[in-house]
Structure formats: structure tokens, C-alpha cells
XYZ file of C-alpha atoms in Angstrom:
86
model
C -53.756 -21.262 -11.256
C -50.367 -21.760 -12.885
C -47.167 -21.513 -10.810
C -44.607 -18.952 -11.982
C -41.552 -20.871 -13.183
C -38.121 -19.903 -14.441
C -35.904 -21.553 -17.134
C -32.386 -22.233 -16.091
C -29.991 -20.223 -18.314
C -27.492 -22.984 -18.106
C -29.258 -26.251 -18.782
C -32.559 -24.868 -20.063
C -34.741 -26.927 -17.740
C -37.855 -25.450 -16.179
C -37.605 -24.937 -12.352
C -39.821 -23.531 -9.741
C -39.605 -19.885 -8.952
C -38.733 -20.556 -5.283
C -35.438 -22.168 -6.176
C -32.324 -19.936 -5.893
C -30.079 -22.613 -7.642
C -31.081 -24.950 -10.405
C -31.531 -28.439 -8.907
C -30.346 -30.025 -12.175
C -26.986 -28.261 -12.792
C -26.487 -26.040 -9.736
C -26.340 -22.749 -11.743
C -27.654 -19.736 -9.884
C -31.194 -18.821 -11.100
C -31.791 -15.453 -12.793
C -35.497 -14.680 -12.207
C -37.739 -13.685 -15.084
C -38.189 -10.303 -13.500
C -34.547 -9.635 -14.304
C -35.234 -9.853 -18.024
C -38.319 -7.580 -17.755
C -36.401 -4.945 -15.750
C -33.429 -4.940 -18.112
C -35.570 -4.757 -21.279
C -33.401 -7.599 -22.654
C -35.477 -10.343 -24.172
C -34.779 -13.860 -22.944
C -33.626 -15.021 -26.313
C -30.886 -12.351 -26.448
C -29.658 -13.467 -22.939
C -29.637 -17.100 -24.029
C -27.813 -16.223 -27.235
C -25.126 -14.378 -25.161
C -24.704 -17.339 -22.880
C -24.491 -19.617 -25.965
C -21.761 -17.428 -27.484
C -19.744 -17.439 -24.269
C -19.966 -21.227 -24.014
C -18.865 -21.576 -27.657
C -15.977 -19.245 -27.101
C -14.932 -21.204 -23.893
C -15.040 -24.441 -25.861
C -12.906 -22.960 -28.687
C -10.306 -21.769 -26.212
C -10.161 -25.270 -24.621
C -9.759 -26.954 -28.031
C -6.975 -24.508 -28.894
C -5.210 -25.223 -25.598
C -5.544 -29.041 -26.223
C -4.221 -28.681 -29.731
C -1.257 -26.669 -28.447
C -0.478 -29.286 -25.796
C -0.775 -32.027 -28.557
C 1.661 -30.116 -30.716
C 4.100 -29.744 -27.931
C 4.014 -33.389 -27.073
C 4.445 -34.367 -30.732
C 7.436 -32.071 -31.092
C 9.019 -33.614 -28.027
C 8.355 -37.075 -29.236
C 9.892 -36.387 -32.703
C 12.874 -34.636 -30.918
C 13.430 -37.858 -28.872
C 13.190 -40.009 -31.895
C 15.761 -37.881 -33.797
C 18.096 -37.946 -30.782
C 17.876 -41.703 -30.508
C 18.474 -42.186 -34.236
C 21.522 -39.955 -34.149
C 23.164 -41.863 -31.161
C 22.669 -45.340 -32.875
């Protein structure tokens, strides 16, 4: 008889049904009965997670680019100030 297993929605690894948290990444496990009760197929749930992660990654990149732009502006301003003084 095959054991009922879940797939971690975060890292995608198979974990035993008795685990409350994924032993690989620590994410709370959503049981397969959740998907059956909501009527939402697993692939749609995974797609939503993927979209959320992509959006978070874009926000982090945007924040990093803004920080780099500010640093570059300060650096150029310092260079201009030094050239004017000399």
C-alpha cells in the first residue's frame, strides 16, 4: 500500500503526509485535501505561488537598481564637487 504524500508548495519536494512543515525548506505544508476542498487544481495553486515569487523578485531587483542609481548619483556629485574645488 502506498503512503499518502504531499508536495511542498515552496520547494516542490515530496514529503510525508505526517509532516506539518517541509523538512527541506521549512514552509508550512498545505495538505492535498485543501486542494480538493477548494476545487482549485494543484497546478493553479503552484502557478499563483510562482507568480508571487516572480513579483517579489522583480520588486527586489527594482529596489536594488534604485539603490545603485542613488549611489551612482552621490558618487558623481562627489566627483563634480572635487573637480570644482581643485
